[in-house]
Each structure stands twice: as C-alpha cells, then as structure tokens.
mmCIF file of C-alpha atoms in Angstrom:
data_model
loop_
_atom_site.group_PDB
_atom_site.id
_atom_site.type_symbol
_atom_site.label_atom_id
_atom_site.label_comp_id
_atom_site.label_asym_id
_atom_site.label_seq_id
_atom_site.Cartn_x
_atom_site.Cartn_y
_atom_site.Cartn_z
ATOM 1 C CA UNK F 172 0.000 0.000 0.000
ATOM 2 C CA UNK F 173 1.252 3.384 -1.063
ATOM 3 C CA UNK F 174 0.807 6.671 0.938
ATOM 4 C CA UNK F 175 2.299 10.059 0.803
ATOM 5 C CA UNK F 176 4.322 11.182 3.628
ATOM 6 C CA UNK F 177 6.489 14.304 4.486
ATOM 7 C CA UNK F 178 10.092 13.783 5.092
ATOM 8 C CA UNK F 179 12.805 16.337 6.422
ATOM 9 C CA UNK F 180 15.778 15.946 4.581
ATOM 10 C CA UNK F 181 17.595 19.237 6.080
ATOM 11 C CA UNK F 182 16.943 22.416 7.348
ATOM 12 C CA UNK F 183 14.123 24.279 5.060
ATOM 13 C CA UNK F 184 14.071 20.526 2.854
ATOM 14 C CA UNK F 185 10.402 19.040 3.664
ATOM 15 C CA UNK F 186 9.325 16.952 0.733
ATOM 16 C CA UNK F 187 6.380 14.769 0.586
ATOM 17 C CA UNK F 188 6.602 11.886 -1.463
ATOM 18 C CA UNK F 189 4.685 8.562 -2.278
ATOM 19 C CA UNK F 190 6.502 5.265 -0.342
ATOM 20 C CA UNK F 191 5.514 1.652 0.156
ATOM 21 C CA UNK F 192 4.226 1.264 3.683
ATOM 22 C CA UNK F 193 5.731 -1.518 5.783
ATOM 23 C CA UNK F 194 4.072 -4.681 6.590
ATOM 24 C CA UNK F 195 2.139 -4.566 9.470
ATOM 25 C CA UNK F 196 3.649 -6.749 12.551
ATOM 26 C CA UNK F 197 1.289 -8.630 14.709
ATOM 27 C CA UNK F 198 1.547 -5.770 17.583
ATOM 28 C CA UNK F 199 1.335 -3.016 15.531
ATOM 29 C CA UNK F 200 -1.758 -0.806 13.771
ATOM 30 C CA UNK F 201 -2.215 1.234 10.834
ATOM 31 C CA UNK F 202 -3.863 4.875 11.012
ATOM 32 C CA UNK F 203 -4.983 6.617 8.644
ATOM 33 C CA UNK F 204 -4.341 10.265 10.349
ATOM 34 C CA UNK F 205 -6.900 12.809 10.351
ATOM 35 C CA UNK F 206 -4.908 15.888 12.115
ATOM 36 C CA UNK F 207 -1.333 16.612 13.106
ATOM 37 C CA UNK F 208 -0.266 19.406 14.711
ATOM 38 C CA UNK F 209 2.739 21.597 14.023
ATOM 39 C CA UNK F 210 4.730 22.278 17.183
ATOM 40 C CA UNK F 211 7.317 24.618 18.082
ATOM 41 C CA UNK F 212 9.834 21.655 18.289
ATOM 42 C CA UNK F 213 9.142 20.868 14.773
ATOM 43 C CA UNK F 214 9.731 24.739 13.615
ATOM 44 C CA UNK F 215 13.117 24.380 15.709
ATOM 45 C CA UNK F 216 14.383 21.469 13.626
ATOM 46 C CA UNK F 217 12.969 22.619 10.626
ATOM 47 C CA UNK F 218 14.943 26.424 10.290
ATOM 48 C CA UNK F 219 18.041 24.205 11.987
ATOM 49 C CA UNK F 220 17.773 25.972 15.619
ATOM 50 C CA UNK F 221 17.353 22.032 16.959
ATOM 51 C CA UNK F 222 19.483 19.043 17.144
ATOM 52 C CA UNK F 223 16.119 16.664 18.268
ATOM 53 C CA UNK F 224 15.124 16.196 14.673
ATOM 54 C CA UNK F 225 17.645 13.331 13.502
ATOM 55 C CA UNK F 226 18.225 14.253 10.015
ATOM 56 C CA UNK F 227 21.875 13.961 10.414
ATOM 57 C CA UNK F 228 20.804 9.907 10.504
ATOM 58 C CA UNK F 229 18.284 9.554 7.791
ATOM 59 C CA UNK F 230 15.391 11.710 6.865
ATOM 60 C CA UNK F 231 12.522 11.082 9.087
ATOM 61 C CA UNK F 232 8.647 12.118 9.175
ATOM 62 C CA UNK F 233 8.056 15.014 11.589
ATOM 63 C CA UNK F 234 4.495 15.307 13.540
ATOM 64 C CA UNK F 235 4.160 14.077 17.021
ATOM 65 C CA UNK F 236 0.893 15.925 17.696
ATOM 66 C CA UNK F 237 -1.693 13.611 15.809
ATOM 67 C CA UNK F 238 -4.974 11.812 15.771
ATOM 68 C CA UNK F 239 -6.165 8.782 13.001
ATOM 69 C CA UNK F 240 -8.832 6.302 12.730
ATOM 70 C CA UNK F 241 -7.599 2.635 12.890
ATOM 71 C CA UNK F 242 -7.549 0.997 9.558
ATOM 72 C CA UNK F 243 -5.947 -1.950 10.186
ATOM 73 C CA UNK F 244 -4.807 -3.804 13.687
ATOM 74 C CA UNK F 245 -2.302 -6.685 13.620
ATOM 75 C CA UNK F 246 -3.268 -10.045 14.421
ATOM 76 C CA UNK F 247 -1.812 -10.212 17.878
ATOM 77 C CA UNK F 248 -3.700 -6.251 18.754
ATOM 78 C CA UNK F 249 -6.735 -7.121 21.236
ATOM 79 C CA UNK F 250 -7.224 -3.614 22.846
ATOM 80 C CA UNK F 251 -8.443 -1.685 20.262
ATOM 81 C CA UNK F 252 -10.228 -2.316 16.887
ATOM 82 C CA UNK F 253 -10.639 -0.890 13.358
ATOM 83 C CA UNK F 254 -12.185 2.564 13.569
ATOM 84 C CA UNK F 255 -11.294 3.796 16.520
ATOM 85 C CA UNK F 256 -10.049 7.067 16.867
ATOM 86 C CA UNK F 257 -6.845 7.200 18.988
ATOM 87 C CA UNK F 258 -3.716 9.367 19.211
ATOM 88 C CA UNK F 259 -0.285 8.162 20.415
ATOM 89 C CA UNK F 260 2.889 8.912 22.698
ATOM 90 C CA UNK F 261 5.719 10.971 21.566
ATOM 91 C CA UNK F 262 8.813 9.387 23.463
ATOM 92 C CA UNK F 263 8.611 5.420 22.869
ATOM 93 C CA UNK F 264 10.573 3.619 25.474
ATOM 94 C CA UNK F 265 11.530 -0.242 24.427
ATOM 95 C CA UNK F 266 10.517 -1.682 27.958
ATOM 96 C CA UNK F 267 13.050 -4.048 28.644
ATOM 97 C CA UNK F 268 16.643 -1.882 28.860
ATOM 98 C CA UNK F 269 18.176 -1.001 32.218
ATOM 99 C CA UNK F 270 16.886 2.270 32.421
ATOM 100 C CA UNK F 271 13.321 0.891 31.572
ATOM 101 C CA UNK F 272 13.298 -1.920 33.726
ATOM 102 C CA UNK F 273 14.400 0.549 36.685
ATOM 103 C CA UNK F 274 11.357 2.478 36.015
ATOM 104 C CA UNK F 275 13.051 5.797 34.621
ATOM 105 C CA UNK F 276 11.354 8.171 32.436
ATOM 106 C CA UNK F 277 11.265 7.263 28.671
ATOM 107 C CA UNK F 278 13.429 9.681 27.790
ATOM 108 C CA UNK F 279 16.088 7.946 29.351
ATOM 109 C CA UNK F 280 15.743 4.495 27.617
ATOM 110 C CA UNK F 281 18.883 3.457 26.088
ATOM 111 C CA UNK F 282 16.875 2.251 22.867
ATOM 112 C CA UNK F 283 14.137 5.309 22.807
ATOM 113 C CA UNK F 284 12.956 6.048 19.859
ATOM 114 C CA UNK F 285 10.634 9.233 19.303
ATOM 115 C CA UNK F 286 7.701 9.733 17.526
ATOM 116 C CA UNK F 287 8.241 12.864 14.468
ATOM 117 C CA UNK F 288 11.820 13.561 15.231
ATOM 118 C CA UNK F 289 13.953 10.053 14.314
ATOM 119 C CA UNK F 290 13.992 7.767 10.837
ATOM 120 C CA UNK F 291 13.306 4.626 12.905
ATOM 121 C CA UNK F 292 10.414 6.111 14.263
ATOM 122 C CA UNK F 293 6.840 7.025 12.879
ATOM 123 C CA UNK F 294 5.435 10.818 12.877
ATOM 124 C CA UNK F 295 2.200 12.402 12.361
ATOM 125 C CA UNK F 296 2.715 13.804 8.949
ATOM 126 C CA UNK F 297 1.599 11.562 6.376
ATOM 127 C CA UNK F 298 -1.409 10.012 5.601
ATOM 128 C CA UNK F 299 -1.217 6.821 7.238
ATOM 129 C CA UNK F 300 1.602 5.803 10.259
ATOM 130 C CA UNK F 301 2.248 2.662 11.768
ATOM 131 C CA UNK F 302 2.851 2.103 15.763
ATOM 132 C CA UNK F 303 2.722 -0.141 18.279
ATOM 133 C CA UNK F 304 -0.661 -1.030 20.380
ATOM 134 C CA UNK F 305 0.604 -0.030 23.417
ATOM 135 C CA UNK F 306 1.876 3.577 22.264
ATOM 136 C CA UNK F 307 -1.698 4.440 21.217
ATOM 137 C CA UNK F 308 -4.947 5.416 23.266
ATOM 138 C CA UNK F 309 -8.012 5.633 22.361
ATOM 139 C CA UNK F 310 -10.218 8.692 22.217
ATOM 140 C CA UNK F 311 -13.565 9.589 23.255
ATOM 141 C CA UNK F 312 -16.001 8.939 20.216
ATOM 142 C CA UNK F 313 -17.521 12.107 20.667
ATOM 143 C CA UNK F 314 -14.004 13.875 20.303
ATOM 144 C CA UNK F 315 -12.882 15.787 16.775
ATOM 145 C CA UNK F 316 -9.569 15.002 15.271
ATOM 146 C CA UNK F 317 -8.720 18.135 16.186
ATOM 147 C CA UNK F 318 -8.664 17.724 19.389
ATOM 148 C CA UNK F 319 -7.376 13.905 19.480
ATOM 149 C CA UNK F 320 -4.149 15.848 18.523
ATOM 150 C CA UNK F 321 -4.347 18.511 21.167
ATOM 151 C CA UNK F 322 -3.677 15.507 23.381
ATOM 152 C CA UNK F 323 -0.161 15.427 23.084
ATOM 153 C CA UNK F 324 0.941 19.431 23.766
ATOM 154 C CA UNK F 325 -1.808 19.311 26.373
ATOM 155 C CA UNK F 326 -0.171 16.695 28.100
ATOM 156 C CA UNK F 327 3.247 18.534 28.154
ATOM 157 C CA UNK F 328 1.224 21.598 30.198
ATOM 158 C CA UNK F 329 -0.704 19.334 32.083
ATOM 159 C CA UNK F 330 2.939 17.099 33.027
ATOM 160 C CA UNK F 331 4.287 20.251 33.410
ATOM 161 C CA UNK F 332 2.448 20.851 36.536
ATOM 162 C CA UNK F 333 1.454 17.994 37.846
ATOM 163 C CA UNK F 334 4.075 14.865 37.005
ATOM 164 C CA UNK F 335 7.781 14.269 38.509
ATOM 165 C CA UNK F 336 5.893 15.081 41.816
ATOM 166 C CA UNK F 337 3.975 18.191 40.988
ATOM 167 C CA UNK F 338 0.818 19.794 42.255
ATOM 168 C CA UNK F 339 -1.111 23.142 41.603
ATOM 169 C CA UNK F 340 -4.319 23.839 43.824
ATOM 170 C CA UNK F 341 -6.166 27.376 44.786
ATOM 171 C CA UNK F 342 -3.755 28.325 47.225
ATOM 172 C CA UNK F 343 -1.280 28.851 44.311
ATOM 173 C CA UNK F 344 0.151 32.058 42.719
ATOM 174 C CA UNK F 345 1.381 30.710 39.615
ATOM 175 C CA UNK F 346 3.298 32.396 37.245
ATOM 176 C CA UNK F 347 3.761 31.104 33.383
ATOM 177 C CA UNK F 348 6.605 32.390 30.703
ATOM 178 C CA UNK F 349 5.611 32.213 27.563
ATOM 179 C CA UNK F 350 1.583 31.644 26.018
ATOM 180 C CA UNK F 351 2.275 29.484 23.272
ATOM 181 C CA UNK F 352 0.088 26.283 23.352
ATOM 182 C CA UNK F 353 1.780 24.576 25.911
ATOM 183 C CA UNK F 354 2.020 27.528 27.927
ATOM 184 C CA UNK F 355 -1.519 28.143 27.530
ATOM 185 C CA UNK F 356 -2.164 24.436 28.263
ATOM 186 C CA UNK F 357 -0.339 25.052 31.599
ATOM 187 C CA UNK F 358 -2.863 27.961 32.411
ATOM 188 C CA UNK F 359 -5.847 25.842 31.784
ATOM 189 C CA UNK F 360 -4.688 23.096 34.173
ATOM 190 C CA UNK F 361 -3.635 25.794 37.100
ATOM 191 C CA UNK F 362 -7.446 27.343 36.672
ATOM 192 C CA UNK F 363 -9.014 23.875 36.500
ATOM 193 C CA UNK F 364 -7.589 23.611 40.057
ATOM 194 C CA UNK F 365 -8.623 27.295 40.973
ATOM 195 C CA UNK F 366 -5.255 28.965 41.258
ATOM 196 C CA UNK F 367 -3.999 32.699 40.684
ATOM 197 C CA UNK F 368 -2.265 32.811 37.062
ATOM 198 C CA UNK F 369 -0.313 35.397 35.987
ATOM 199 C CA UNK F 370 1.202 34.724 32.162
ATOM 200 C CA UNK F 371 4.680 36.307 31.078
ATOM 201 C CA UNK F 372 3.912 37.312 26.821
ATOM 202 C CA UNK F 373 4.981 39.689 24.818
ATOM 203 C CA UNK F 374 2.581 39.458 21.849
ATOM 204 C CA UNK F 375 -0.341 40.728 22.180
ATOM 205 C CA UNK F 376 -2.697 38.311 20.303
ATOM 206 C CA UNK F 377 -1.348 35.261 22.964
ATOM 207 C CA UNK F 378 -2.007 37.849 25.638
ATOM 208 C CA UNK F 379 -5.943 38.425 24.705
ATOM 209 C CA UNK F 380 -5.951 34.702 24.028
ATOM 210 C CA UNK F 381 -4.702 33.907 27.359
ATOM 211 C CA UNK F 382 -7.226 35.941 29.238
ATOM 212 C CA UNK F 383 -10.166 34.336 27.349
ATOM 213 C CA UNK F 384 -9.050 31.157 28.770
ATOM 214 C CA UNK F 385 -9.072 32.776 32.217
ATOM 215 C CA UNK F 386 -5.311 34.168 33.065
ATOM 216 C CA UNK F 387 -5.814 36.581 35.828
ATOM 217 C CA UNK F 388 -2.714 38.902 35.143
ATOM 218 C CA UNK F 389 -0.667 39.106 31.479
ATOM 219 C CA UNK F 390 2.336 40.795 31.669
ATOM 220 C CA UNK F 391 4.477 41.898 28.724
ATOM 221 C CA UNK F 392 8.195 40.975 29.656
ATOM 222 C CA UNK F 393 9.675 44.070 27.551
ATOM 223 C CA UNK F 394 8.069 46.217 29.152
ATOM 224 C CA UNK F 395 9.381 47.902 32.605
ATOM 225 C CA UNK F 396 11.018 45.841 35.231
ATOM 226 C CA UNK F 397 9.315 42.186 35.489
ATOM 227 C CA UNK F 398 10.691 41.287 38.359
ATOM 228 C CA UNK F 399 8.994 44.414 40.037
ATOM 229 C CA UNK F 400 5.767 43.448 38.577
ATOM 230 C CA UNK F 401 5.427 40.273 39.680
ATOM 231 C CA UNK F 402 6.759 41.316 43.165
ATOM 232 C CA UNK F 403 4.025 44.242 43.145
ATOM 233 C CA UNK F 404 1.292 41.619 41.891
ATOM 234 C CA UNK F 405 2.480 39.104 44.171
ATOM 235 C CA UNK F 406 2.547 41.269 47.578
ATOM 236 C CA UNK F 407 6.080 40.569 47.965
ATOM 237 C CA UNK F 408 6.083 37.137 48.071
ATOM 238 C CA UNK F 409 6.335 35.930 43.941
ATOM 239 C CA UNK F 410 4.824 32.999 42.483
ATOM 240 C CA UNK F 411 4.565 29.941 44.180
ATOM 241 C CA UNK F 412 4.427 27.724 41.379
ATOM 242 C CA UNK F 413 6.613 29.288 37.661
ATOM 243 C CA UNK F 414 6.444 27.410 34.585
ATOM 244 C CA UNK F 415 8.941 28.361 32.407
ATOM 245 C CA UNK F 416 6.985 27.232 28.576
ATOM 246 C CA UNK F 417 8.533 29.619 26.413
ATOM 247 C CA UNK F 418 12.388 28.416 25.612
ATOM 248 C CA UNK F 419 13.622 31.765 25.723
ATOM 249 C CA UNK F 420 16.895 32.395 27.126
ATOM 250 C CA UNK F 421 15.865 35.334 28.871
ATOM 251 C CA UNK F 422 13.061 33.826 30.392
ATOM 252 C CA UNK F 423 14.844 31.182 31.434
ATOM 253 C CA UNK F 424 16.999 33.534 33.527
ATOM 254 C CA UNK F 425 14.360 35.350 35.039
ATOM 255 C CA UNK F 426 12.525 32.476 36.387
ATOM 256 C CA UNK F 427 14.770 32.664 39.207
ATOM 257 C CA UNK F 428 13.950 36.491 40.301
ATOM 258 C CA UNK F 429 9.986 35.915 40.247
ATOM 259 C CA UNK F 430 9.941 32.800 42.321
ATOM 260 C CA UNK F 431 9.125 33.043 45.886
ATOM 261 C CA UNK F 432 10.807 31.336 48.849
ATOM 262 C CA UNK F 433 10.362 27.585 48.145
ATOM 263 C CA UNK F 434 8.338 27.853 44.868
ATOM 264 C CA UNK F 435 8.378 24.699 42.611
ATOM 265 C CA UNK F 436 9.731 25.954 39.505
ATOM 266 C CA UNK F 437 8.877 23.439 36.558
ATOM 267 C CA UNK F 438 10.888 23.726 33.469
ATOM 268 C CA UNK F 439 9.021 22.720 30.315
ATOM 269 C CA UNK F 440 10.397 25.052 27.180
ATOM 270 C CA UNK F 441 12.361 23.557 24.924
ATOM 271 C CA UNK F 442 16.280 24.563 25.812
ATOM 272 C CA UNK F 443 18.567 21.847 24.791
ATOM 273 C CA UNK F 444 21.638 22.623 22.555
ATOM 274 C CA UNK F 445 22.699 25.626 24.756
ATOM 275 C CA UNK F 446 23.698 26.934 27.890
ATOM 276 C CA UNK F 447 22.314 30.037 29.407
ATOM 277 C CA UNK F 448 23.399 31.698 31.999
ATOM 278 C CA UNK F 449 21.410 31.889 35.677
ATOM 279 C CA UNK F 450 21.695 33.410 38.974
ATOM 280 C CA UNK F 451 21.928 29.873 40.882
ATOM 281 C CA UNK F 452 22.640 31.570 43.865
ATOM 282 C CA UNK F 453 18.808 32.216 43.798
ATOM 283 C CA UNK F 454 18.077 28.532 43.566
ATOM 284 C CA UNK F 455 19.937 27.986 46.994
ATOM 285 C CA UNK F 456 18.393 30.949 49.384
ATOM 286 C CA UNK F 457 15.498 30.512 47.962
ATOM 287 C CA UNK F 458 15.364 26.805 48.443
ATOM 288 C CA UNK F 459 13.632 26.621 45.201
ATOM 289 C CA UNK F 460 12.265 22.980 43.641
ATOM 290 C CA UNK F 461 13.672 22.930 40.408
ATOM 291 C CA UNK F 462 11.962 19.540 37.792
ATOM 292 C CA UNK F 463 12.793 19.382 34.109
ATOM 293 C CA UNK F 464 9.302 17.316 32.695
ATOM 294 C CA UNK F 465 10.633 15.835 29.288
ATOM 295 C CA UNK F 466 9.814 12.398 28.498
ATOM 296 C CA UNK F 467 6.111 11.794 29.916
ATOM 297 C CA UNK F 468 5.555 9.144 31.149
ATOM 298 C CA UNK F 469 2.256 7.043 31.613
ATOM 299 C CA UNK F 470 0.355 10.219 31.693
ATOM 300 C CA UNK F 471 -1.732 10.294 27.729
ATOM 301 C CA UNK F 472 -4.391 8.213 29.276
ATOM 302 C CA UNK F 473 -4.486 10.237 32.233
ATOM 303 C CA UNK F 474 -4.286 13.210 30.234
ATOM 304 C CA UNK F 475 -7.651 12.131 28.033
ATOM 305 C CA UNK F 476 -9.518 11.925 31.229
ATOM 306 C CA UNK F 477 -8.669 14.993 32.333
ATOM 307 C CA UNK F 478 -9.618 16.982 29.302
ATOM 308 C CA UNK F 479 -12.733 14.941 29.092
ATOM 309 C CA UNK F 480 -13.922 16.264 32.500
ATOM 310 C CA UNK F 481 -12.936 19.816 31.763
ATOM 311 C CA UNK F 482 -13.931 19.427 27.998
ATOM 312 C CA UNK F 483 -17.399 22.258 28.509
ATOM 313 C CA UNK F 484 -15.588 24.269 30.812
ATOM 314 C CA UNK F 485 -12.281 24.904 28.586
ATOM 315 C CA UNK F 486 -12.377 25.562 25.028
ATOM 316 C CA UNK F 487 -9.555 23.352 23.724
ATOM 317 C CA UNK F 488 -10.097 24.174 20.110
ATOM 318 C CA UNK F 489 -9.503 28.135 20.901
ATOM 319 C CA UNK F 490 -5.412 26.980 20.741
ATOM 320 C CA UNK F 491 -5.842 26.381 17.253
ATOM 321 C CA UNK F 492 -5.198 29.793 15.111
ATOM 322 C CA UNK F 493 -4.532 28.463 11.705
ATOM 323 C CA UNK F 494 -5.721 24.925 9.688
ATOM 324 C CA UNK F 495 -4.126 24.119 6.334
ATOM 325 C CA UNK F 496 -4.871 20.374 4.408
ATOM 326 C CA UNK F 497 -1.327 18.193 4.225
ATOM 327 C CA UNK F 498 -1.623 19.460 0.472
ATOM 328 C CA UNK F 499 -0.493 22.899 1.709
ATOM 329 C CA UNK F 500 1.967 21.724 4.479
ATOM 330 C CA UNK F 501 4.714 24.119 2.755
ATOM 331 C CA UNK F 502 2.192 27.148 3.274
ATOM 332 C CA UNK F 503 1.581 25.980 6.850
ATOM 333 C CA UNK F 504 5.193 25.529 8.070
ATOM 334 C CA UNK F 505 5.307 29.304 6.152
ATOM 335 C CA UNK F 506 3.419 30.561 8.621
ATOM 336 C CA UNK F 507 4.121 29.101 11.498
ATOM 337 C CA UNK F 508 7.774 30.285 10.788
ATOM 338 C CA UNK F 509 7.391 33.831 9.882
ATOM 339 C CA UNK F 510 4.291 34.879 11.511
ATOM 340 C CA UNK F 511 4.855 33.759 14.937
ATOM 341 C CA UNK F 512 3.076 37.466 16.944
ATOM 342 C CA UNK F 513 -0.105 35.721 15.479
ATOM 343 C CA UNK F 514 -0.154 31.922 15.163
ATOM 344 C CA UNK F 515 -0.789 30.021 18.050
ATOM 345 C CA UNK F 516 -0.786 26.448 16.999
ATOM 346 C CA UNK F 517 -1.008 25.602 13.611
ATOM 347 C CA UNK F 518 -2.809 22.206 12.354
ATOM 348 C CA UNK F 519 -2.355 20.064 9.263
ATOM 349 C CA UNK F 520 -5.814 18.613 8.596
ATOM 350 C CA UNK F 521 -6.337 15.020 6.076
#
C-alpha cells in the first residue's frame, strides 16, 4: 500500500513523497491520520535551531501531535479495533533496557525512539503511520480530530504541573513564561484547580488569548522591570508555582527572580543545545524545587480523562489559530515560521 508522507531531509528541505508502507507486525496498527499538529519543536528542527530532529541519521517524518482512525490492527492487537479514533505517545521507550526496567522516564531508555523527530520512528505527517498497540490510546467517540491531537501538547502543560511530583491547587500564585500552546495548556490546568495565574507574553494576540481562557494577570516581559511586577502583583512574596513554557533564554533567567521562597519551579520550554546563563545563587536561598518534565511518562491516558472532565468548561479548540490540508503543508510551516506574533498552533488537517 502506497501513501504520501512528508520527510525532512535538512533544514528548510520538507518533501512529501509517495513510499511503500511496511508490513504490518502482529503488535502493531495502521492509522490513517486525520490531524497533526505543528509544534514549536518541529519549527526548531525545521529552520536548523534544533538538534532533536535526527536528520543527520536519515530523513525522518516530523508530527508528534496527531490523531487517526484505525484501519488496520495486527493479528496479535486485542485492545483496540478498526475505527477507533486514537492518538499516540511521543517518546517510545523499548521496555526491557536497564533504564526501563528501573522504572526511569522514557526519555532515558537506552533504545528510545521518538515519535516525528527520528527515521526509525513514525510521525504524524503523512497520511497513514504505523505504531505499536501499546503507544496508542483511544479517544472519546464524541471527540474531533482536532482535538485527538491537542492531546499530546496538552499533556506537556498538564505534566508540566502535575508529574515528577507536581501539584497546583487554589492556594497557588502561579506564574507562566511564555503563552504558546503549551504555555496556555499550563494555564488551563492551574485554573481547573482554581489557582492565581499570571502569564509572562509579549505578543499581544497570545495575551488576549490567554485571558479568554481565564489568566488573571498578562504581563508583557519588555516592558518595565518584570521582576517588580510580579513582586508588586504578588505582595512581595512571587509565584509559588513558575512554569517556564517559552524556551527563551531570557526567560529562562528570570525564572529565578519571580519565584518566591520555596516555589516549585517546573521547566518545560524547549532549551537543549545551549547553555544560558542563571543566577543559581537564587536557587539555593530561595530553596527553590527545580523539575525538568521531558519524556512523559504514563500520563496520555491520564491526560484524556482529564480533558474529558474539563472538555465544557475549557475551550480546547480556541489553541488552534490556523488549519491548512497536508496538500499545503509548505504554506503551513510558512506561517508558522514567519508569523509567529499571530499563530498560536497551527494544524495540518487530512
């Protein structure tokens, strides 16, 4: 069976071109994807700003924000069936290495592979993909495609607070950098649990778009002194629960001057490739709780729930600022690259 799939060959060198699909193995499925999200992490290997896209291997299939119908289970598959819609994990840990067995984060399996960003790995941006049963969960029947791929970036907000130990509740001042969809995912989960949210943006258009979702405070880092912003919003005592979402170096280094004396500061931009420099002195007096939350772990199924029960209260679909069909995926990653002060998250639609 033949199907058209993007590849990235290089920086700025996404073709999409018709391949022979593997055979299906008795543990895997075929999906015929309906949606795939373009993330920020995508955009970063695509202009060349990332080293997590491994086109320096092979070229590979980006997309790890996606939702399919089943069109074919293998013959050893017994916990879902043909038709149902599902979505899937990004980081795919083998199960059976050292780091696995010890019960460490997928991210840190010594045979990971990762879903949109390797060549031995499938990604969301083709018409059909191939996985494993037990990197896919099944969505609500009432859900849209659309949101079947909201999953995944909601699940890095959600993680972002509440895995590796986190917790948000209404006693919280929480402070976010950065209202980009996973930012803005962040925000949603912090007023689910009733807490003060104050969000760190520059552009305006994510600023009005986090206040529809229910930020209390937005904030525009550029302007004036942040730090004595958040200390006059905060009576003093600064947020008691930052997210850093953004990736930007700057932010990065302020986290430290708007947390408040033991504050769990929960690092979820992406960063990796350079070094930025911090006041870690801070981190000390402070006796700040500092958790990195790549690599999710057990937490889509949880995460499906959880938007379920929220699903009339929170308008997931409002994250979406731009659709294009996989026919115009150039135009798309167009946008998203040179419009950014008015996309928000931009999705590929099949």
């Amino acid at each position: 069976m033949k199907a058209k799939i993007a590849f990235l060959h290089k920086p700025y060198d996404l073709r999409v071109e018709e391949v022979e699909l593997s055979e299906l193995k008795s543990n895997q499925i075929l999906i015929k994807v309906k949606a795939c999200g373009i993330c920020g992490s995508d955009v970063e290997c695509f202009i060349g700003k990332s080293a997590e896209g491994r086109y320096d291997i092979a070229p590979y299939t980006p997309g790890h924000e996606w939702a399919g119908q089943i069109a074919e289970i293998g013959s050893n598959v017994t916990t879902l069936k043909v038709k149902d819609k599902v979505t899937g994990d990004c980081v795919l840990d083998c199960g059976y290495c050292h780091n696995c067995k010890d019960g460490k984060m997928p991210s840190a399996c010594e045979n990971m592979r990762e879903t949109g960003f390797r060549p031995n790995s499938p990604g969301g941006m083709g018409e059909y993909l191939i996985v494993e049963e037990r990197y896919a969960h099944k969505l609500p029947d009432e859900w849209s495609y659309e949101e079947g791929a909201l999953v995944e970036p909601f699940s890095v907000g959600y993680f972002g607070i509440w895995g590796n130990g986190g917790y948000v509740d209404a006693s919280d001042t929480v402070i976010i950098f950065g209202a980009g969809p996973i930012g803005l995912s962040a925000l949603i989960v912090a007023k689910a649990a009733r807490a003060k949210v104050t969000i760190i943006e520059p552009f305006k258009s994510r600023c009005d778009l986090a206040l529809r979702l229910g930020a209390d405070e937005v904030l525009d880092p550029t302007a004036g002194n942040l730090k004595d912003e958040i200390i006059k919003l905060t009576d003093g005592l600064g947020g008691s629960v930052v997210v850093e979402a953004s990736g930007n170096d700057n932010a990065i280094a302020s986290i430290f001057d708007v947390a408040g004396h033991s504050a769990r500061v929960r690092l979820i931009g992406h960063s990796v490739g350079r070094k930025i420099p911090v006041e870690i002195g801070l981190t000390i007096w402070k006796t700040l709780a500092i958790t990195g939350s790549g690599g999710i772990k057990n937490f889509m199924a949880r995460t499906i729930k959880f938007m379920e029960r929220i699903r009339k209260e929170f308008d997931f679909k409002a994250l979406i600022s731009h659709r294009y069909s996989f026919e115009d995926i150039h135009e798309a990653f167009d946008k998203v690259v040179n419009d950014k002060k008015n996309v928000f998250k931009v999705m590929l639609k099949f």
